[in-house]
Amino acid sequence: MSAPIAAFVDHYQVLGVEPKADTAAIHAAYTALATRHKEAGDKEAYDAVTGSYEVLADPEGRKAFDAVRLGSGSESVPLIFDPEDFFPKLAGDADRRLCLLCVLYNRRRQSPRVPGFPVRMLEKVVKITETELTIDMWFLKEKGYMTADDKSALMITVPGIEFLERERPTHEQIERFLVRQEIPRGPEAAVAQPHPDSHGDKRPKVGLLAGKEPLKINIPKSLSKLKPPTSPAH
C-alpha cells in the first residue's frame, strides 16, 4: 500500500495575499494572522501561516514555490504549432521525465530522512528549462509519481519508484539531461587498488573512508538475549 500523497499548499492563499504581493505585504499579513492564531491558541493554524511565511519571505524559497505553483502565470503565449520544433522535443520528453525521477529517487536513497529536493538546486543536476520543469512537474504529480513537501521541495513517491523499477532507464538514455559533475575525491578517501587478477580492470573499488569505523547497529536487548535454536538430539 503506497503512502498518501501530500496535498499541495498554496502559501499565498494561506496568508491571504496575492501572488504579486511584495515582501512588506507578506510580512504584514503574517504578523496579523500569527498574532490572531496565537492569541486564540490555534496551534495548527499558527504553524500553517508560519510555514507559508518562511517559504515566501525567502527570495529563493519563493522563487522555487512559484515554479511549483501551477497556473500562476499570466503570460500570453501565441497559439502556433511548429512541427519542426514540436516533434524533436516530443521524442525527448519521456527521457527527461525519467531523468528527473532518477534524480529524485537518488536523493531519497542518499537522504531517506530528508528526501525533498529543492527546485532551485535542480539546475545544478539536470539540464532543464523552467517551461520544461513546469510541464514535467504537472505530468509527474498528476500521475502520482512525484509530490512536494510544505517547503515546495520535490519528492519521488512509491508509485514513482515502482515506475522506475518497471521502466529500468539506462544511463545512456538520460545522460544528455544530466549536468556533468566532478565527484570530489579528498586525500582521506580510501580507494582499493585493482586486484592483480582483474585483467586490466582499473575501475576503482570504493572502500571505507580512512579513520572511519564500520557501521554499528544497535540491537534491542530483547533480541540480543535470544539464544540460537538447539539442534534436535539424535
Tab-separated table of N, CA and C in Angstrom, residues 5 97 101 136-147 157-160 163 166:
chain	number	residue	atom	x	y	z
A	5	ILE	N	-0.268	10.860	-0.919
A	5	ILE	CA	0.455	11.987	-1.485
A	5	ILE	C	0.024	13.266	-0.773
A	97	ARG	N	11.755	13.215	-18.241
A	97	ARG	CA	10.999	12.936	-17.022
A	97	ARG	C	11.585	11.743	-16.275
A	101	LEU	N	12.954	11.767	-12.380
A	101	LEU	CA	12.594	10.765	-11.376
A	101	LEU	C	13.827	10.067	-10.815
A	136	ASP	N	6.827	19.060	-16.665
A	136	ASP	CA	7.179	17.774	-16.064
A	136	ASP	C	6.595	17.622	-14.662
A	137	MET	N	6.613	18.689	-13.868
A	137	MET	CA	6.046	18.618	-12.520
A	137	MET	C	4.543	18.368	-12.596
A	138	TRP	N	3.869	19.045	-13.527
A	138	TRP	CA	2.432	18.807	-13.700
A	138	TRP	C	2.171	17.351	-14.073
A	139	PHE	N	2.922	16.836	-15.035
A	139	PHE	CA	2.714	15.469	-15.502
A	139	PHE	C	2.982	14.459	-14.390
A	140	LEU	N	4.135	14.585	-13.733
A	140	LEU	CA	4.528	13.605	-12.721
A	140	LEU	C	3.637	13.661	-11.486
A	141	LYS	N	3.144	14.851	-11.134
A	141	LYS	CA	2.238	14.961	-9.994
A	141	LYS	C	0.867	14.388	-10.337
A	142	GLU	N	0.407	14.610	-11.576
A	142	GLU	CA	-0.872	14.052	-11.991
A	142	GLU	C	-0.822	12.520	-12.023
A	143	LYS	N	0.321	11.963	-12.397
A	143	LYS	CA	0.483	10.507	-12.422
A	143	LYS	C	0.694	9.936	-11.027
A	144	GLY	N	0.985	10.803	-10.059
A	144	GLY	CA	1.241	10.334	-8.705
A	144	GLY	C	2.671	9.861	-8.496
A	145	TYR	N	3.569	10.184	-9.438
A	145	TYR	CA	4.959	9.747	-9.338
A	145	TYR	C	5.814	10.715	-8.510
A	146	MET	N	5.317	11.911	-8.288
A	146	MET	CA	6.085	12.927	-7.593
A	146	MET	C	5.144	13.783	-6.759
A	147	THR	N	5.650	14.313	-5.658
A	147	THR	CA	4.880	15.235	-4.841
A	147	THR	C	5.835	16.314	-4.334
A	157	THR	N	7.525	9.471	-5.172
A	157	THR	CA	6.553	8.703	-4.401
A	157	THR	C	6.788	7.209	-4.618
A	158	VAL	N	6.048	6.380	-3.890
A	158	VAL	CA	6.137	4.927	-4.079
A	158	VAL	C	5.758	4.541	-5.515
A	159	PRO	N	4.657	5.062	-6.071
A	159	PRO	CA	4.359	4.742	-7.481
A	159	PRO	C	5.480	5.184	-8.421
A	160	GLY	N	6.149	6.299	-8.088
A	160	GLY	CA	7.255	6.753	-8.923
A	160	GLY	C	8.418	5.785	-8.912
A	163	PHE	N	7.478	2.759	-10.888
A	163	PHE	CA	7.542	3.066	-12.321
A	163	PHE	C	8.977	2.937	-12.827
A	166	ARG	N	9.991	-0.641	-13.191
A	166	ARG	CA	9.422	-1.280	-14.385
A	166	ARG	C	10.140	-0.830	-15.649
